[in-house]
Amino acid sequence: MDRPLRVAVIGAGPAGIYAADHLIKASETVTVDIFDRLPTPYGLIRYGVAPDHPRIKEIITALHRVLDNPRIRFIGNIDYGVDVKPEELRRFYDATIIATGADKDRELDIPGIDLVGSYGAADFASWYNGHPDVPREWPLTATKVAVIGAGNVAVDVARILAKTADELLVTEIPDNVYQELKASPVTDVHMFSRRGPAQVKFTPQELRELDVSPNVEVIVHPEGIEFDEGSLETIRATRHVKMCVDILQNWAVRDPRDRPRRLHLHFLQAPVSIGGDGRVESIRTETQELTGDGWVRGTGEFTDWDVQAVYRAVGYLSKALADLPFDTKTGTIPHEAGRIMDLDGEHVPGMYVTGWIKRGPVGLIGHTKGDAGETITSLMADAATLPQATDADPADVIAYLEQRGLDFTTWAGWQVLDQHEISLGEPHGRKRVKVVARHEMISISKTLN
C-alpha cells in the first residue's frame, strides 16, 4: 500500500477506543475514524457504569487522551447499517473494525417475565445514566423489589434502587433521575443468586460499596451461605472470591442495624416464576443445593416473595449488524483472531471485530485491551493485501456525510458539550449534570462551538 492506512472503527466505547490506540501505535501513518450511533463517545462507561462509581468513570481520562490524538477522529450520531452502509464505508476505508459492544438485556425465560413491573437491568442502567434513547420517566412505585443476578450489574442495580436520591445528588445523574429516585417508596430490595457465595461474579470492591450507605442495611440471609468441595476449591484458588466470601460471612452474623431501607442478599435461590394479575405481585424461587462441584440442583422447595417489581440482571447481549454474520446463541460475530469469518469459514476481507461483540459480554473493561491487541495484530498482518479504499482522503468521508445531510457530531463538539455539562453541575457542587436529549446534545455541540 503506497499511502497511509485508513481504518474505520464502529463503536466509541472502550473497545473501539483501545483498538484505535493500538492502531496508531502499530503504525506511524495510519489514521482512524471512530463512529458511534450516539452523539457522545465512551459507550458503556458513560451510559452503563453506575453514576456512583467515580473510580471506574475515571477511565474516561485515559480514553480522552487517546481521542485527543490528531490521527484519530470521533464521528458521532452516525448509525452503522442505517446512516451508512458497509459498502459505503468501503469507499473510504481499507479496513473496518466492529466494536459495538453489548447493551441489550439477555432474556430470562420464566413464566410472568413479561408482566408490567418486570424490567431488564440494562434498560434501567440506561435510564439512570441518562441514555438519550430511553424514556425520561421510570415507574419507581414498588416498596419491595427483586433483583435477579449475582454479577456487578445486579449489584449496581440493587444499590441504586436501595440508596436515597440525596446520596446520589453529588454524582452526574440527570435531574429527572434524581426526582424519580427521590419519590421512590422502596423499603426492601431482594437480590437472588441461583448459586452459592463462592460462585458470585461481582468484585470485592463492588460488594463493599453495597454497605457504604448510612440509609441501607445490608442483610445476608445465612441459610444460603453454604460450600461444597468445588466451592472450597474455588475459594482456595481465587483471591477475590475468598475476599467476597469473607465479607459475606461477616455480614451474615453481624447484629442488624436500624436503617430505613434494607438490601437482602439471598444465595441458592433460583427464580422460577413471577406472579401477578397483569403486573408483578410476587416472585417464586426454588431453593438450590450444591452438587459437590460448585454447581447446583433444585430441591423442590419453593418460596413466594412479596415484591412489586423485578429486575433481571442475567447478562448483556449484542445485536446483529447489517450484512455481517452473527451467532445468535453466543451473541457474537464469528471470527478468527479478530478477523470476521463468513458462513463458509472464510475471512471477510477488510472486516475485523473486537470487544464484547467479539468474545461475549464477560470480563472487566481492561480485558478489552487484550482483545484489541489481538485484532490489530491480525489487521496489520493483513495490511498489504487489504482491499484499498477508492476515496481515501480523510476529507472525503466528511464531505460525503455532509452531502447526505447527516447531522453528525465531532470530537471538538463533544468537548463543548463536556464543558457545558460540567458548568451545569458547578453551581450545585456537582461534577457535572448530564444532558439527556439527543437533539440538545447535538445542538450544544454545534451552536456553542
CSV table of C-alpha atoms in Angstrom, one decimal:
chain,number,residue,atom,x,y,z
A,1,MET,CA,0.0,0.0,0.0
A,2,ASP,CA,1.6,3.3,-1.1
A,3,ARG,CA,-0.4,5.6,1.1
A,4,PRO,CA,-1.3,5.7,4.9
A,5,LEU,CA,-3.7,3.0,6.0
A,6,ARG,CA,-7.3,4.3,6.6
A,7,VAL,CA,-9.4,2.4,9.2
A,8,ALA,CA,-13.0,2.9,10.5
A,9,VAL,CA,-13.9,1.7,14.0
A,10,ILE,CA,-17.6,1.2,14.7
A,11,GLY,CA,-18.3,1.9,18.3
A,12,ALA,CA,-16.7,4.6,20.5
A,13,GLY,CA,-16.7,2.7,23.8
A,14,PRO,CA,-13.6,1.4,25.4
A,15,ALA,CA,-13.2,-1.5,22.9
A,16,GLY,CA,-13.3,0.8,19.9
A,17,ILE,CA,-11.0,3.4,21.5
A,18,TYR,CA,-8.5,0.8,22.7
A,19,ALA,CA,-8.4,-0.6,19.1
A,20,ALA,CA,-7.7,2.9,17.7
A,21,ASP,CA,-4.9,3.3,20.3
A,22,HIS,CA,-3.3,0.0,19.3
A,23,LEU,CA,-3.6,1.0,15.6
A,24,ILE,CA,-1.8,4.4,15.9
A,25,LYS,CA,0.9,2.7,18.0
A,26,ALA,CA,1.3,0.0,15.4
A,27,SER,CA,1.9,2.4,12.5
A,28,GLU,CA,3.1,6.0,12.4
A,29,THR,CA,1.0,6.8,9.4
A,30,VAL,CA,-2.4,5.1,9.9
A,31,THR,CA,-5.4,7.3,10.5
A,32,VAL,CA,-8.6,6.2,12.2
A,33,ASP,CA,-12.2,7.4,12.3
A,34,ILE,CA,-14.3,6.2,15.2
A,35,PHE,CA,-18.1,6.2,14.5
A,36,ASP,CA,-20.8,5.9,17.1
A,37,ARG,CA,-24.6,5.9,16.8
A,38,LEU,CA,-24.7,8.2,19.9
A,39,PRO,CA,-23.7,11.9,19.7
A,40,THR,CA,-21.2,11.2,22.5
A,41,PRO,CA,-18.1,8.9,23.0
A,42,TYR,CA,-17.3,6.4,25.8
A,43,GLY,CA,-20.2,3.9,25.3
A,44,LEU,CA,-21.0,1.9,28.4
A,45,ILE,CA,-18.6,4.0,30.5
A,46,ARG,CA,-20.9,6.9,30.1
A,47,TYR,CA,-24.2,5.0,29.9
A,48,GLY,CA,-23.6,1.7,31.7
A,49,VAL,CA,-21.4,2.3,34.7
A,50,ALA,CA,-23.4,3.4,37.7
A,51,PRO,CA,-23.0,7.1,38.5
A,52,ASP,CA,-21.7,6.5,42.0
A,53,HIS,CA,-18.7,4.7,40.6
A,54,PRO,CA,-16.3,7.7,40.1
A,55,ARG,CA,-13.3,5.4,40.2
A,56,ILE,CA,-14.4,3.5,37.1
A,57,LYS,CA,-15.6,6.6,35.4
A,58,GLU,CA,-12.1,7.9,35.6
A,59,ILE,CA,-11.2,5.5,32.8
A,60,ILE,CA,-12.6,8.3,30.6
A,61,THR,CA,-9.5,10.3,31.4
A,62,ALA,CA,-7.3,7.7,29.6
A,63,LEU,CA,-9.8,7.3,26.8
A,64,HIS,CA,-9.9,11.1,26.4
A,65,ARG,CA,-6.1,11.2,25.8
A,66,VAL,CA,-6.4,8.6,23.0
A,67,LEU,CA,-9.2,10.6,21.3
A,68,ASP,CA,-7.0,13.7,21.5
A,69,ASN,CA,-4.6,12.2,19.0
A,70,PRO,CA,-4.8,14.2,15.8
A,71,ARG,CA,-4.7,10.9,13.8
A,72,ILE,CA,-8.0,9.8,15.4
A,73,ARG,CA,-11.4,11.4,14.7
A,74,PHE,CA,-14.6,10.9,16.5
A,75,ILE,CA,-17.8,11.0,14.3
A,76,GLY,CA,-20.9,10.7,16.4
A,77,ASN,CA,-24.6,10.3,15.8
A,78,ILE,CA,-24.0,8.0,12.8
A,79,ASP,CA,-25.8,4.6,13.0
A,80,TYR,CA,-23.8,1.9,11.1
A,81,GLY,CA,-26.1,0.0,8.8
A,82,VAL,CA,-28.7,2.8,8.8
A,83,ASP,CA,-27.0,6.1,8.2
A,84,VAL,CA,-24.0,4.5,6.4
A,85,LYS,CA,-23.9,1.0,4.9
A,86,PRO,CA,-20.9,-1.3,5.0
A,87,GLU,CA,-20.4,-1.0,1.2
A,88,GLU,CA,-20.4,2.8,1.6
A,89,LEU,CA,-17.6,2.7,4.2
A,90,ARG,CA,-15.5,0.5,1.8
A,91,ARG,CA,-15.2,3.6,-0.4
A,92,PHE,CA,-13.4,5.5,2.3
A,93,TYR,CA,-11.6,2.9,4.4
A,94,ASP,CA,-9.2,0.0,3.8
A,95,ALA,CA,-10.5,-1.8,6.9
A,96,THR,CA,-13.4,-1.7,9.3
A,97,ILE,CA,-13.3,-2.8,13.0
A,98,ILE,CA,-16.7,-3.6,14.6
A,99,ALA,CA,-16.6,-2.7,18.3
A,100,THR,CA,-20.3,-2.1,19.1
A,101,GLY,CA,-20.3,-4.0,22.4
A,102,ALA,CA,-23.4,-5.3,24.1
A,103,ASP,CA,-26.0,-3.1,25.6
A,104,LYS,CA,-29.2,-5.1,25.5
A,105,ASP,CA,-30.6,-7.4,28.2
A,106,ARG,CA,-30.3,-11.2,27.9
A,107,GLU,CA,-33.8,-12.8,28.2
A,108,LEU,CA,-34.9,-14.9,31.1
A,109,ASP,CA,-37.4,-17.5,30.1
A,110,ILE,CA,-39.7,-17.9,33.2
A,111,PRO,CA,-43.5,-17.5,33.5
A,112,GLY,CA,-44.5,-13.9,34.2
A,113,ILE,CA,-41.4,-12.3,32.9
A,114,ASP,CA,-43.4,-10.1,30.7
A,115,LEU,CA,-45.7,-8.7,33.4
A,116,VAL,CA,-45.8,-4.9,34.0
A,117,GLY,CA,-43.2,-4.2,36.6
A,118,SER,CA,-40.6,-6.7,35.1
A,119,TYR,CA,-37.6,-4.9,33.7
A,120,GLY,CA,-34.1,-5.5,32.2
A,121,ALA,CA,-31.2,-4.2,34.2
A,122,ALA,CA,-29.5,-2.8,31.1
A,123,ASP,CA,-32.6,-0.7,30.3
A,124,PHE,CA,-32.7,0.6,33.9
A,125,ALA,CA,-29.0,1.4,33.8
A,126,SER,CA,-29.5,3.3,30.6
A,127,TRP,CA,-32.3,5.3,32.3
A,128,TYR,CA,-30.4,6.3,35.4
A,129,ASN,CA,-27.4,7.1,33.3
A,130,GLY,CA,-29.4,9.5,31.0
A,131,HIS,CA,-29.1,7.5,27.8
A,132,PRO,CA,-30.8,9.6,25.0
A,133,ASP,CA,-32.7,6.6,23.6
A,134,VAL,CA,-34.7,5.7,26.7
A,135,PRO,CA,-37.8,7.4,28.2
A,136,ARG,CA,-37.1,10.1,30.8
A,137,GLU,CA,-39.6,8.6,33.3
A,138,TRP,CA,-39.3,5.3,35.2
A,139,PRO,CA,-42.1,3.8,37.3
A,140,LEU,CA,-40.5,3.6,40.7
A,141,THR,CA,-43.6,2.7,42.6
A,142,ALA,CA,-42.7,-0.5,44.3
A,143,THR,CA,-41.9,-0.8,48.0
A,144,LYS,CA,-40.4,-4.2,47.6
A,145,VAL,CA,-38.2,-5.1,44.7
A,146,ALA,CA,-36.4,-8.3,43.4
A,147,VAL,CA,-33.1,-8.2,41.5
A,148,ILE,CA,-32.1,-11.4,39.7
A,149,GLY,CA,-28.4,-12.0,39.3
A,150,ALA,CA,-25.1,-12.2,41.1
A,151,GLY,CA,-22.8,-10.0,38.9
A,152,ASN,CA,-21.6,-6.4,39.0
A,153,VAL,CA,-24.6,-5.2,37.1
A,154,ALA,CA,-27.0,-6.8,39.6
A,155,VAL,CA,-25.1,-5.2,42.4
A,156,ASP,CA,-25.2,-1.8,40.7
A,157,VAL,CA,-29.0,-2.0,40.1
A,158,ALA,CA,-29.7,-3.2,43.7
A,159,ARG,CA,-27.5,-0.4,45.1
A,160,ILE,CA,-29.1,2.4,43.0
A,161,LEU,CA,-32.6,1.1,43.9
A,162,ALA,CA,-31.8,1.0,47.6
A,163,LYS,CA,-29.9,4.2,48.1
A,164,THR,CA,-31.7,7.5,48.7
A,165,ALA,CA,-31.7,10.1,45.9
A,166,ASP,CA,-29.9,12.7,48.0
A,167,GLU,CA,-26.9,10.3,48.3
A,168,LEU,CA,-26.6,10.3,44.5
A,169,LEU,CA,-27.0,14.0,44.1
A,170,VAL,CA,-23.3,14.5,44.2
A,171,THR,CA,-22.9,12.3,41.1
A,172,GLU,CA,-23.6,13.1,37.5
A,173,ILE,CA,-27.2,11.7,37.5
A,174,PRO,CA,-29.6,13.8,35.4
A,175,ASP,CA,-32.1,15.9,37.2
A,176,ASN,CA,-35.1,13.8,36.0
A,177,VAL,CA,-33.4,10.7,37.5
A,178,TYR,CA,-32.9,12.4,40.8
A,179,GLN,CA,-36.5,13.5,41.0
A,180,GLU,CA,-37.8,10.0,40.3
A,181,LEU,CA,-35.5,8.3,42.8
A,182,LYS,CA,-36.4,10.9,45.4
A,183,ALA,CA,-40.1,9.9,45.1
A,184,SER,CA,-39.3,6.2,45.3
A,185,PRO,CA,-41.2,4.4,48.2
A,186,VAL,CA,-38.8,1.4,48.2
A,187,THR,CA,-38.1,-0.1,51.6
A,188,ASP,CA,-36.7,-3.6,50.7
A,189,VAL,CA,-34.5,-4.8,47.8
A,190,HIS,CA,-34.0,-8.6,47.5
A,191,MET,CA,-31.1,-9.8,45.4
A,192,PHE,CA,-31.4,-13.5,44.3
A,193,SER,CA,-28.4,-15.7,43.3
A,194,ARG,CA,-29.0,-19.2,41.9
A,195,ARG,CA,-25.6,-20.4,43.1
A,196,GLY,CA,-23.7,-20.0,46.3
A,197,PRO,CA,-21.5,-17.2,47.6
A,198,ALA,CA,-18.3,-18.8,46.2
A,199,GLN,CA,-19.8,-18.5,42.7
A,200,VAL,CA,-20.7,-14.8,42.7
A,201,LYS,CA,-19.4,-12.8,39.7
A,202,PHE,CA,-19.1,-9.4,41.4
A,203,THR,CA,-15.8,-8.0,42.7
A,204,PRO,CA,-14.9,-7.3,46.4
A,205,GLN,CA,-14.9,-3.6,45.6
A,206,GLU,CA,-18.5,-3.8,44.2
A,207,LEU,CA,-19.6,-5.8,47.2
A,208,ARG,CA,-18.2,-3.4,49.8
A,209,GLU,CA,-19.9,-0.5,48.1
A,210,LEU,CA,-23.3,-2.0,48.9
A,211,ASP,CA,-22.6,-1.4,52.6
A,212,VAL,CA,-21.5,2.2,52.4
A,213,SER,CA,-24.8,4.0,52.6
A,214,PRO,CA,-25.9,5.1,56.1
A,215,ASN,CA,-29.5,4.6,55.0
A,216,VAL,CA,-29.3,1.0,53.8
A,217,GLU,CA,-28.9,-2.1,56.0
A,218,VAL,CA,-27.3,-5.0,54.0
A,219,ILE,CA,-28.7,-8.3,55.2
A,220,VAL,CA,-27.1,-11.6,54.2
A,221,HIS,CA,-29.5,-14.4,54.7
A,222,PRO,CA,-27.4,-17.2,56.4
A,223,GLU,CA,-29.3,-20.1,55.1
A,224,GLY,CA,-27.7,-19.6,51.7
A,225,ILE,CA,-24.1,-19.5,53.0
A,226,GLU,CA,-23.1,-23.0,52.0
A,227,PHE,CA,-20.0,-24.5,50.5
A,228,ASP,CA,-19.2,-27.8,48.8
A,229,GLU,CA,-15.8,-29.2,47.8
A,230,GLY,CA,-16.0,-27.3,44.4
A,231,SER,CA,-16.7,-24.1,46.3
A,232,LEU,CA,-13.9,-24.5,48.7
A,233,GLU,CA,-11.5,-25.3,45.8
A,234,THR,CA,-12.5,-22.0,44.2
A,235,ILE,CA,-12.1,-20.1,47.4
A,236,ARG,CA,-8.6,-21.5,47.9
A,237,ALA,CA,-7.6,-20.8,44.3
A,238,THR,CA,-9.1,-17.4,43.7
A,239,ARG,CA,-8.2,-14.4,46.0
A,240,HIS,CA,-11.1,-12.2,45.0
A,241,VAL,CA,-13.6,-15.0,45.6
A,242,LYS,CA,-12.2,-15.6,49.1
A,243,MET,CA,-12.4,-11.8,49.8
A,244,CYS,CA,-16.1,-11.8,48.7
A,245,VAL,CA,-16.9,-14.9,50.8
A,246,ASP,CA,-15.2,-13.4,53.9
A,247,ILE,CA,-17.2,-10.2,53.6
A,248,LEU,CA,-20.5,-12.1,53.1
A,249,GLN,CA,-19.8,-14.4,56.1
A,250,ASN,CA,-19.1,-11.4,58.3
A,251,TRP,CA,-22.3,-9.7,57.2
A,252,ALA,CA,-24.3,-12.8,57.8
A,253,VAL,CA,-23.5,-13.0,61.5
A,254,ARG,CA,-23.5,-9.3,62.5
A,255,ASP,CA,-26.2,-7.6,64.5
A,256,PRO,CA,-28.8,-5.8,62.4
A,257,ARG,CA,-28.9,-2.0,62.4
A,258,ASP,CA,-31.9,0.2,62.3
A,259,ARG,CA,-31.9,1.8,58.9
A,260,PRO,CA,-34.9,2.9,56.8
A,261,ARG,CA,-34.0,0.7,53.8
A,262,ARG,CA,-32.9,-2.9,53.6
A,263,LEU,CA,-30.9,-4.8,50.9
A,264,HIS,CA,-31.3,-8.6,51.2
A,265,LEU,CA,-28.8,-11.0,49.7
A,266,HIS,CA,-30.2,-14.5,49.1
A,267,PHE,CA,-28.0,-17.3,47.8
A,268,LEU,CA,-29.0,-20.7,46.5
A,269,GLN,CA,-32.4,-19.3,45.3
A,270,ALA,CA,-33.3,-19.7,41.7
A,271,PRO,CA,-36.2,-17.7,40.3
A,272,VAL,CA,-38.8,-20.0,38.6
A,273,SER,CA,-41.8,-17.7,38.0
A,274,ILE,CA,-43.2,-14.2,38.5
A,275,GLY,CA,-46.7,-13.9,39.8
A,276,GLY,CA,-49.4,-11.2,39.4
A,277,ASP,CA,-52.7,-10.2,37.8
A,278,GLY,CA,-51.4,-8.1,34.9
A,279,ARG,CA,-48.5,-6.7,36.9
A,280,VAL,CA,-45.8,-8.0,39.2
A,281,GLU,CA,-47.1,-9.0,42.7
A,282,SER,CA,-44.6,-11.7,43.7
A,283,ILE,CA,-41.6,-13.8,42.7
A,284,ARG,CA,-41.3,-17.5,43.3
A,285,THR,CA,-37.8,-19.1,43.9
A,286,GLU,CA,-36.7,-22.7,44.3
A,287,THR,CA,-34.1,-23.5,46.9
A,288,GLN,CA,-31.0,-25.0,45.4
A,289,GLU,CA,-28.4,-27.4,46.8
A,290,LEU,CA,-24.7,-27.6,45.8
A,291,THR,CA,-23.7,-30.8,43.9
A,292,GLY,CA,-20.1,-31.1,45.1
A,293,ASP,CA,-18.5,-29.4,42.1
A,294,GLY,CA,-19.8,-25.8,42.6
A,295,TRP,CA,-22.9,-26.3,40.6
A,296,VAL,CA,-26.5,-26.6,41.9
A,297,ARG,CA,-29.7,-28.5,41.5
A,298,GLY,CA,-33.2,-27.8,42.6
A,299,THR,CA,-34.6,-29.2,45.9
A,300,GLY,CA,-38.3,-28.9,45.1
A,301,GLU,CA,-38.7,-26.4,48.0
A,302,PHE,CA,-40.3,-23.2,46.8
A,303,THR,CA,-40.7,-19.7,48.4
A,304,ASP,CA,-43.0,-16.9,47.3
A,305,TRP,CA,-41.7,-13.4,47.9
A,306,ASP,CA,-43.9,-10.3,48.1
A,307,VAL,CA,-42.4,-7.9,45.6
A,308,GLN,CA,-44.0,-5.4,43.2
A,309,ALA,CA,-41.1,-5.1,40.7
A,310,VAL,CA,-38.5,-7.4,39.3
A,311,TYR,CA,-35.2,-6.5,37.6
A,312,ARG,CA,-33.3,-9.2,35.7
A,313,ALA,CA,-29.5,-8.8,35.6
A,314,VAL,CA,-28.6,-12.1,33.9
A,315,GLY,CA,-26.3,-10.7,31.3
A,316,TYR,CA,-25.9,-8.4,28.3
A,317,LEU,CA,-26.5,-9.2,24.7
A,318,SER,CA,-25.1,-7.8,21.5
A,319,LYS,CA,-27.3,-7.3,18.4
A,320,ALA,CA,-26.7,-8.3,14.8
A,321,LEU,CA,-25.4,-5.7,12.4
A,322,ALA,CA,-26.2,-5.2,8.7
A,323,ASP,CA,-24.6,-7.6,6.3
A,324,LEU,CA,-22.4,-9.3,8.9
A,325,PRO,CA,-22.5,-12.9,10.2
A,326,PHE,CA,-23.8,-13.3,13.7
A,327,ASP,CA,-24.0,-16.2,16.1
A,328,THR,CA,-27.4,-15.7,17.8
A,329,LYS,CA,-26.6,-18.3,20.5
A,330,THR,CA,-23.5,-16.6,21.8
A,331,GLY,CA,-24.4,-13.0,20.7
A,332,THR,CA,-21.1,-12.6,18.9
A,333,ILE,CA,-19.6,-12.1,15.4
A,334,PRO,CA,-17.7,-15.3,14.3
A,335,HIS,CA,-14.0,-14.5,14.0
A,336,GLU,CA,-10.6,-16.0,13.9
A,337,ALA,CA,-8.1,-13.9,15.9
A,338,GLY,CA,-10.3,-10.8,15.3
A,339,ARG,CA,-10.8,-11.5,11.6
A,340,ILE,CA,-14.6,-11.7,10.8
A,341,MET,CA,-15.5,-15.0,9.3
A,342,ASP,CA,-18.4,-15.6,6.9
A,343,LEU,CA,-20.8,-18.6,6.9
A,344,ASP,CA,-18.3,-20.6,4.9
A,345,GLY,CA,-15.5,-20.0,7.4
A,346,GLU,CA,-13.7,-17.6,5.2
A,347,HIS,CA,-12.3,-14.2,6.3
A,348,VAL,CA,-14.4,-11.3,5.2
A,349,PRO,CA,-11.8,-9.0,3.5
A,350,GLY,CA,-11.1,-5.9,5.5
A,351,MET,CA,-13.5,-6.7,8.3
A,352,TYR,CA,-12.5,-7.2,12.0
A,353,VAL,CA,-14.1,-7.3,15.4
A,354,THR,CA,-13.1,-6.5,19.0
A,355,GLY,CA,-14.6,-6.2,22.5
A,356,TRP,CA,-17.8,-7.8,23.8
A,357,ILE,CA,-19.3,-8.4,20.3
A,358,LYS,CA,-16.1,-10.5,19.7
A,359,ARG,CA,-15.9,-12.5,22.9
A,360,GLY,CA,-19.2,-12.1,24.6
A,361,PRO,CA,-20.2,-9.8,27.4
A,362,VAL,CA,-17.8,-11.1,30.0
A,363,GLY,CA,-14.8,-9.7,31.8
A,364,LEU,CA,-13.9,-6.3,33.0
A,365,ILE,CA,-13.2,-3.2,31.0
A,366,GLY,CA,-9.5,-3.8,31.0
A,367,HIS,CA,-9.9,-7.1,29.2
A,368,THR,CA,-10.9,-5.3,26.0
A,369,LYS,CA,-7.2,-4.1,25.7
A,370,GLY,CA,-6.1,-7.7,25.1
A,371,ASP,CA,-9.0,-8.2,22.6
A,372,ALA,CA,-7.9,-5.0,20.7
A,373,GLY,CA,-4.2,-6.1,20.7
A,374,GLU,CA,-5.1,-9.4,19.0
A,375,THR,CA,-7.3,-7.8,16.5
A,376,ILE,CA,-4.9,-5.1,15.5
A,377,THR,CA,-2.1,-7.7,15.2
A,378,SER,CA,-4.2,-9.5,12.6
A,379,LEU,CA,-5.2,-6.4,10.8
A,380,MET,CA,-1.6,-5.2,10.5
A,381,ALA,CA,-0.5,-8.6,9.3
A,382,ASP,CA,-3.1,-8.3,6.5
A,383,ALA,CA,-2.3,-4.6,5.6
A,384,ALA,CA,-0.6,-5.3,2.4
A,385,THR,CA,-3.5,-7.4,1.0
A,386,LEU,CA,-6.4,-5.3,2.2
A,387,PRO,CA,-8.9,-4.1,-0.4
A,388,GLN,CA,-8.0,-0.5,-0.9
A,389,ALA,CA,-10.4,2.4,-0.5
A,390,THR,CA,-11.2,4.5,-3.6
A,391,ASP,CA,-11.8,7.7,-1.7
A,392,ALA,CA,-9.1,7.6,0.9
A,393,ASP,CA,-8.6,11.3,1.6
A,394,PRO,CA,-9.8,11.9,5.2
A,395,ALA,CA,-11.8,14.8,3.9
A,396,ASP,CA,-13.8,12.6,1.5
A,397,VAL,CA,-15.9,10.9,4.1
A,398,ILE,CA,-16.8,14.2,5.8
A,399,ALA,CA,-17.9,15.6,2.5
A,400,TYR,CA,-20.0,12.5,1.9
A,401,LEU,CA,-21.7,12.8,5.3
A,402,GLU,CA,-22.4,16.5,4.7
A,403,GLN,CA,-23.7,15.8,1.2
A,404,ARG,CA,-26.1,13.2,2.7
A,405,GLY,CA,-27.4,15.8,5.2
A,406,LEU,CA,-26.4,13.6,8.2
A,407,ASP,CA,-26.3,15.6,11.5
A,408,PHE,CA,-23.0,14.2,12.9
A,409,THR,CA,-21.0,15.3,15.9
A,410,THR,CA,-17.3,15.6,16.3
A,411,TRP,CA,-14.6,15.4,19.0
A,412,ALA,CA,-14.5,19.2,19.2
A,413,GLY,CA,-18.2,19.3,19.6
A,414,TRP,CA,-18.1,16.7,22.4
A,415,GLN,CA,-15.6,18.9,24.2
A,416,VAL,CA,-18.0,21.8,24.1
A,417,LEU,CA,-20.8,19.5,25.4
A,418,ASP,CA,-18.5,18.1,28.0
A,419,GLN,CA,-17.7,21.6,29.4
A,420,HIS,CA,-21.4,22.6,29.2
A,421,GLU,CA,-22.4,19.6,31.4
A,422,ILE,CA,-19.6,20.5,33.9
A,423,SER,CA,-20.8,24.1,34.0
A,424,LEU,CA,-24.3,22.8,34.8
A,425,GLY,CA,-23.0,21.0,37.8
A,426,GLU,CA,-20.7,23.6,39.2
A,427,PRO,CA,-23.3,25.9,40.9
A,428,HIS,CA,-24.6,22.8,42.8
A,429,GLY,CA,-21.2,21.4,43.8
A,430,ARG,CA,-21.6,18.5,41.3
A,431,LYS,CA,-19.0,17.2,38.9
A,432,ARG,CA,-21.5,17.5,36.0
A,433,VAL,CA,-25.2,17.3,35.1
A,434,LYS,CA,-25.8,15.2,32.1
A,435,VAL,CA,-27.7,16.5,29.1
A,436,VAL,CA,-30.1,13.6,28.1
A,437,ALA,CA,-31.9,14.7,25.0
A,438,ARG,CA,-30.2,13.8,21.7
A,439,HIS,CA,-31.3,16.9,19.9
A,440,GLU,CA,-30.0,19.1,22.7
A,441,MET,CA,-26.6,17.3,22.7
A,442,ILE,CA,-26.2,17.9,19.0
A,443,SER,CA,-27.4,21.5,19.3
A,444,ILE,CA,-25.0,22.4,22.1
A,445,SER,CA,-22.0,20.7,20.4
A,446,LYS,CA,-22.7,22.7,17.3
A,447,THR,CA,-24.1,26.1,18.2
A,448,LEU,CA,-21.7,26.8,21.1
A,449,ASN,CA,-18.6,25.7,19.1
